[in-house]
C-alpha positions as a LaTeX table, in Angstrom:
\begin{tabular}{lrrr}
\hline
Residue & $x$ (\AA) & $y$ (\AA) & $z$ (\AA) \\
\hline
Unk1 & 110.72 & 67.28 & 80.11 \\
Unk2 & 107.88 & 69.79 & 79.66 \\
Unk3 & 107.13 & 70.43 & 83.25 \\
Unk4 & 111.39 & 71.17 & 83.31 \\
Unk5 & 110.81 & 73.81 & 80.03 \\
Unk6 & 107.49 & 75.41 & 81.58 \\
Unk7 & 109.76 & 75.61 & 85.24 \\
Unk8 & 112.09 & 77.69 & 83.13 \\
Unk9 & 109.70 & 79.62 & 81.23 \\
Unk10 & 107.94 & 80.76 & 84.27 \\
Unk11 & 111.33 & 80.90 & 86.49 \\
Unk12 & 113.23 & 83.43 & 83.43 \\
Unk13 & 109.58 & 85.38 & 83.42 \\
Unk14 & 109.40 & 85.94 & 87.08 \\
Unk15 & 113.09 & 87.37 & 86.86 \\
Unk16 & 112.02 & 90.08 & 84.74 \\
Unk17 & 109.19 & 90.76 & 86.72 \\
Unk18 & 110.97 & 91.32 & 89.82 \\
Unk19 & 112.86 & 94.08 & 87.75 \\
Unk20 & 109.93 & 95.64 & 86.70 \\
Unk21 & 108.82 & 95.38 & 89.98 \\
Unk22 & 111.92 & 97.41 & 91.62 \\
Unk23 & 111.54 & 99.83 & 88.43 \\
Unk24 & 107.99 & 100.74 & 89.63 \\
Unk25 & 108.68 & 100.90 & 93.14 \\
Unk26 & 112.06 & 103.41 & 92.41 \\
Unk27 & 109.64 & 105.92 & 90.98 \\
Unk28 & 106.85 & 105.57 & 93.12 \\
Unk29 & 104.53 & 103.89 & 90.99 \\
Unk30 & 101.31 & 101.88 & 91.17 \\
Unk31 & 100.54 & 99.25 & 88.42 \\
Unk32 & 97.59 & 97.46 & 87.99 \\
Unk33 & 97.16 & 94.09 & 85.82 \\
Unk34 & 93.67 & 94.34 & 84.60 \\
Unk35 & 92.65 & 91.07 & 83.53 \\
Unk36 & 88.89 & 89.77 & 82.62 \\
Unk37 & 87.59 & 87.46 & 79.87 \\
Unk38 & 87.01 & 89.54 & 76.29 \\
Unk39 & 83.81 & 91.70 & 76.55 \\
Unk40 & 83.88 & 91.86 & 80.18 \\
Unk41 & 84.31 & 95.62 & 79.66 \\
Unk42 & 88.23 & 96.76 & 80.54 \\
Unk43 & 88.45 & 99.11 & 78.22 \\
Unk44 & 84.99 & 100.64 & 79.21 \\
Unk45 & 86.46 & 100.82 & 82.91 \\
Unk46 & 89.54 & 102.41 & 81.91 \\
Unk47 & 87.80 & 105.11 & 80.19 \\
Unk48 & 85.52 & 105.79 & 82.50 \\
Unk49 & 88.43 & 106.20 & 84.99 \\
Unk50 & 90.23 & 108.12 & 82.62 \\
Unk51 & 87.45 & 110.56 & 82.46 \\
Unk52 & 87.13 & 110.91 & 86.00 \\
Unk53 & 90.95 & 110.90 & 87.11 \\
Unk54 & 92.24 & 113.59 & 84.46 \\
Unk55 & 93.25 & 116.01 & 87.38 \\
Unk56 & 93.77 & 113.80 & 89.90 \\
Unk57 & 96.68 & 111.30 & 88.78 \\
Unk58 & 98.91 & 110.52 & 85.93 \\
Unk59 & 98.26 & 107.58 & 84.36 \\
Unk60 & 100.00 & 105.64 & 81.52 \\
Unk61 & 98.58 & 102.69 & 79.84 \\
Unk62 & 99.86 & 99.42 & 78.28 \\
Unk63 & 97.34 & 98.35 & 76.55 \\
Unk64 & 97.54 & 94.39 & 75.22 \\
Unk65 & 95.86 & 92.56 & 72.47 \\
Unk66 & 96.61 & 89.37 & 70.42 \\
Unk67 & 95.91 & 91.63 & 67.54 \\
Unk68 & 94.46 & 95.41 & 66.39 \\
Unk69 & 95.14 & 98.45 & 68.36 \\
Unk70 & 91.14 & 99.12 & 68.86 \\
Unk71 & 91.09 & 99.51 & 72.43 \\
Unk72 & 93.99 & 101.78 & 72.45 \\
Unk73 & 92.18 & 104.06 & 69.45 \\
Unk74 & 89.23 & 104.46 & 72.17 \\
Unk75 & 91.99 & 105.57 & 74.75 \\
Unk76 & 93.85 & 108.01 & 72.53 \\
Unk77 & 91.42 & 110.66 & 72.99 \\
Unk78 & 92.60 & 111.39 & 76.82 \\
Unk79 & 95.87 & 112.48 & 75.82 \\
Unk80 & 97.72 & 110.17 & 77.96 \\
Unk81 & 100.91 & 108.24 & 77.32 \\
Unk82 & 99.86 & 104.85 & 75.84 \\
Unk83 & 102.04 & 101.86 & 74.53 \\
Unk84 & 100.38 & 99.13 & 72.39 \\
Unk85 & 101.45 & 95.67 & 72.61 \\
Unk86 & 100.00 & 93.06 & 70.10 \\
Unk87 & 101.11 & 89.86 & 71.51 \\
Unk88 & 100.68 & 88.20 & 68.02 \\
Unk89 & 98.90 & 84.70 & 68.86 \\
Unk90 & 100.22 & 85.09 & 72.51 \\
Unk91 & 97.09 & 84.96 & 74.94 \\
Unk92 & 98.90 & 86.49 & 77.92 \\
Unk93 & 101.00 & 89.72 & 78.30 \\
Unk94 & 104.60 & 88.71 & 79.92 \\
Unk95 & 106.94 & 89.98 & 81.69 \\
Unk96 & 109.15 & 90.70 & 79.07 \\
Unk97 & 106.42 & 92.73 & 76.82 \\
Unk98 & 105.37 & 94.39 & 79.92 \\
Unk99 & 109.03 & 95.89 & 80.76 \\
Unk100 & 109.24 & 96.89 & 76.95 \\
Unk101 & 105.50 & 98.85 & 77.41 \\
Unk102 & 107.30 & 100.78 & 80.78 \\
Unk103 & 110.47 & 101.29 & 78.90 \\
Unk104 & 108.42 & 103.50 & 76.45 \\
Unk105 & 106.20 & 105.31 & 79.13 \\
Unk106 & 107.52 & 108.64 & 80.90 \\
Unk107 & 107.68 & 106.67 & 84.37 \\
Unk108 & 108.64 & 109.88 & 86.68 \\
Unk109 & 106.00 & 111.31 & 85.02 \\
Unk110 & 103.07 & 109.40 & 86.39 \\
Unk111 & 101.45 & 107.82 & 89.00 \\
Unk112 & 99.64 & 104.91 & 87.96 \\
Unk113 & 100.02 & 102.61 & 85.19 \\
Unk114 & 97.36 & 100.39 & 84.17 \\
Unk115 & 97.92 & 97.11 & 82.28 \\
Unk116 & 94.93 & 96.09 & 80.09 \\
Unk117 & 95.56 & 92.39 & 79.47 \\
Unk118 & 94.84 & 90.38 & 76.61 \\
Unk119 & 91.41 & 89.03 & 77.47 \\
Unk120 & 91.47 & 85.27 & 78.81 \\
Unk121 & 90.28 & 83.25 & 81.96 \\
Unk122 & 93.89 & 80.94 & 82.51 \\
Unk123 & 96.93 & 82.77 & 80.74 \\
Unk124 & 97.32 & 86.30 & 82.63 \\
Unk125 & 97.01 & 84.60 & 85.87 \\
Unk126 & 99.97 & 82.46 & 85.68 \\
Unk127 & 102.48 & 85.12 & 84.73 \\
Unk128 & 103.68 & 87.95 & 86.72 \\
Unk129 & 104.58 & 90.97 & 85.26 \\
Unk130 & 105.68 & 93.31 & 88.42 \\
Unk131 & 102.32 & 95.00 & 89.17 \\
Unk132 & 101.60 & 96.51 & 91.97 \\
Unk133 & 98.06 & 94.66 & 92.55 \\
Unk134 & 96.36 & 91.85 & 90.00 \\
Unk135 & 92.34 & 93.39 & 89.85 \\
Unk136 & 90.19 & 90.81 & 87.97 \\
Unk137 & 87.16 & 91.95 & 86.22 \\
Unk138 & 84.14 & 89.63 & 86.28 \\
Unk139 & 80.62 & 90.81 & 84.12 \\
Unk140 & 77.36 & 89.83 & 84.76 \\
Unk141 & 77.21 & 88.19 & 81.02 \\
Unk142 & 79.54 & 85.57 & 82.20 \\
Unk143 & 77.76 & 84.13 & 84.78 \\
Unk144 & 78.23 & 83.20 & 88.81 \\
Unk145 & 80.84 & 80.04 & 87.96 \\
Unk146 & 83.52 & 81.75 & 86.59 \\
Unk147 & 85.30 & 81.77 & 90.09 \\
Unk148 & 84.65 & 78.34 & 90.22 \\
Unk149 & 85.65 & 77.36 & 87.41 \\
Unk150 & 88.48 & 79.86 & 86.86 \\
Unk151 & 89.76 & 79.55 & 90.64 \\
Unk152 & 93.31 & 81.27 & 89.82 \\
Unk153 & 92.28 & 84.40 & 88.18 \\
Unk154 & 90.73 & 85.29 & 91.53 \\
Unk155 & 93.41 & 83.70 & 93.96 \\
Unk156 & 95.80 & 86.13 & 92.52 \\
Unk157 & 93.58 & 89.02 & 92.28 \\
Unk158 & 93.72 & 91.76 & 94.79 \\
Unk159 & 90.74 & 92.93 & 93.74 \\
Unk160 & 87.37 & 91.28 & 91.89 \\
Unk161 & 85.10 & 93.90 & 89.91 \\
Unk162 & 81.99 & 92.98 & 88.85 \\
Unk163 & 80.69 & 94.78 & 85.59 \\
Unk164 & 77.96 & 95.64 & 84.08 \\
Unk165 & 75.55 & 95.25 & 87.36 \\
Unk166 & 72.72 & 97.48 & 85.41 \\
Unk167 & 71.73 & 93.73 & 83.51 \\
Unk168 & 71.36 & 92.38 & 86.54 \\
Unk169 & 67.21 & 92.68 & 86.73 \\
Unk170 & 66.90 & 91.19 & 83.24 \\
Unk171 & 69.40 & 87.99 & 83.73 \\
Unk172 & 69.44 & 85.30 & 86.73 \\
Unk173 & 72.70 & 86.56 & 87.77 \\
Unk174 & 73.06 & 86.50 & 91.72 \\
Unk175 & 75.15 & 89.04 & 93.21 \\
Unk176 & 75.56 & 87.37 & 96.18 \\
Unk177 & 76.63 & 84.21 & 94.67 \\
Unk178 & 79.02 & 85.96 & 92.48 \\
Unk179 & 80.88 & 87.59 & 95.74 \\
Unk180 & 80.53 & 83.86 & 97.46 \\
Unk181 & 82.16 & 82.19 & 95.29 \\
Unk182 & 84.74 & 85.17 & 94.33 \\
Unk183 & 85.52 & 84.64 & 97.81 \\
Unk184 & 85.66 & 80.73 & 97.79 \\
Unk185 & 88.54 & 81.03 & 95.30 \\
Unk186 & 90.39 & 83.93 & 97.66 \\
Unk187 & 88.74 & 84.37 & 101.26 \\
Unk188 & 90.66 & 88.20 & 101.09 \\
Unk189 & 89.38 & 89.37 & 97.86 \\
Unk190 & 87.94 & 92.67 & 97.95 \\
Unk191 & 84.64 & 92.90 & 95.64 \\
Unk192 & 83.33 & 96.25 & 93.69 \\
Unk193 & 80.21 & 96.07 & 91.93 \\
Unk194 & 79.43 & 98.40 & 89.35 \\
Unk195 & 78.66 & 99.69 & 85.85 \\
Unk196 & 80.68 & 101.03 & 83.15 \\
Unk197 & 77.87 & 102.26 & 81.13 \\
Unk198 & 75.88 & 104.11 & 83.92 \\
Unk199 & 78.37 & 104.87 & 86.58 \\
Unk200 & 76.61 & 102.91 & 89.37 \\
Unk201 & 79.54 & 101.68 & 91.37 \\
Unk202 & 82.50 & 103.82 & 89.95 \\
Unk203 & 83.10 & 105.84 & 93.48 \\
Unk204 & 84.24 & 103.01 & 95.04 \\
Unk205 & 86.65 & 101.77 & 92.52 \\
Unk206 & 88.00 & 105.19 & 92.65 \\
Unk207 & 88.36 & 105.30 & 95.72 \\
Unk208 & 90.03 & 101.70 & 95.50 \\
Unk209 & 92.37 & 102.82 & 93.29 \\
Unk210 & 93.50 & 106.37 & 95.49 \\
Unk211 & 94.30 & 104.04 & 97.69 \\
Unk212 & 96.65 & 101.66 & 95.84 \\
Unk213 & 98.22 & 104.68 & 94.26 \\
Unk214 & 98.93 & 106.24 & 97.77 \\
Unk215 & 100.09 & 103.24 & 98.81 \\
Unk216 & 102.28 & 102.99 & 96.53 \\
Unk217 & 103.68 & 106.47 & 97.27 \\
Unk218 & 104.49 & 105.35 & 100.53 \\
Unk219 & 106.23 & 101.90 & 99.69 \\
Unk220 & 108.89 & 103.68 & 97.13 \\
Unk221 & 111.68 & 104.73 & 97.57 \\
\hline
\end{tabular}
């Protein structure tokens, strides 16, 4: 009887995602689901793009937490159009809260909408919300198991980040490891390294990201 009410769950969620999905695609639009364990620095990456992408696209943000608006109060300070969403014990965003967030953004106004999930290793995973690509953030804090361990986080994922690389001389952290088993989990997974606090690594993410945006130029419509 539970697997029959999770079967719904999922089934009604991955309705509304496929709306949100069309929505996005009728104006255009690239979404990314950023998802990561807490800490593993989203919000850090987000303003760091932010700061970098002011004249070259249009971003919105959906910003979700179980509680607080705190990582929207750093965002507010770029001016862009930002909807909070405090999921209120929830540990995922769905796609229900997600098609609330783009019913509250300027949509022909933009070009990319980011989704900062709530932070968690197993929830965002497992529900679709209509993004364009799933990128999954991974920090050198956490370790080289988390693939491993967390193997559908990074079968989803488009993309794997890898924060906070500047640590990387003063923990055992192997890079290579980390991209080996990123891969183990998802053979296709593209892998960024980087770091939000000194920039190392942020031209390729941008670049990552002009690409999903102009690809999703081409696919609407």
């Amino acid at each position: 009887m539970k697997v029959t009410v999770l079967s719904d769950i999922l089934e009604a969620n991955d309705t509304i995602a496929e709306q949100n999905r069309r929505l996005l695609a009728e104006h255009r639009l690239c979404a990314i689901n950023l998802m990561s364990a807490p800490g593993a620095g989203k919000t850090s990456l987000l303003e760091r793009t932010l700061d970098t992408v002011a004249n070259t696209f249009r971003v919105g943000v959906i910003e979700g937490d179980i509680e607080t608006s705190l990582d929207a109060e750093r965002l507010a300070r770029f001016g862009i159009p930002l909807v909070q969403i405090n999921t209120q014990g929830a540990c995922h965003l769905d796609a229900n809260m997600v098609s609330r967030g783009l019913g509250n953004l300027p949509l022909s106004e933009l070009d990319l909408v980011i989704i900062e999930n709530v932070g968690n290793l197993v929830c965002p995973a497992e529900f679709e919300v209509g993004e364009t690509h799933k990128v999954m953030m991974l920090s050198v804090a956490e370790g080289v198991d988390k693939p491993l361990k967390y193997p559908l986080m990074f079968q989803r994922a488009s993309l794997c980040v890898i924060n906070k690389v500047d640590l990387v001389p003063h923990t055992d952290f192997d890079l290579e490891q980390a991209r080996t088993n990123a891969r183990k989990a998802n053979p296709r997974l593209s892998v960024i390294e980087l770091s939000c606090r000194t920039g190392e690594g942020m031209d390729r993410w941008l670049a990552w990201l002009k690409q999903a945006v102009e690809g999703a130029r081409g696919r609407g419509g």
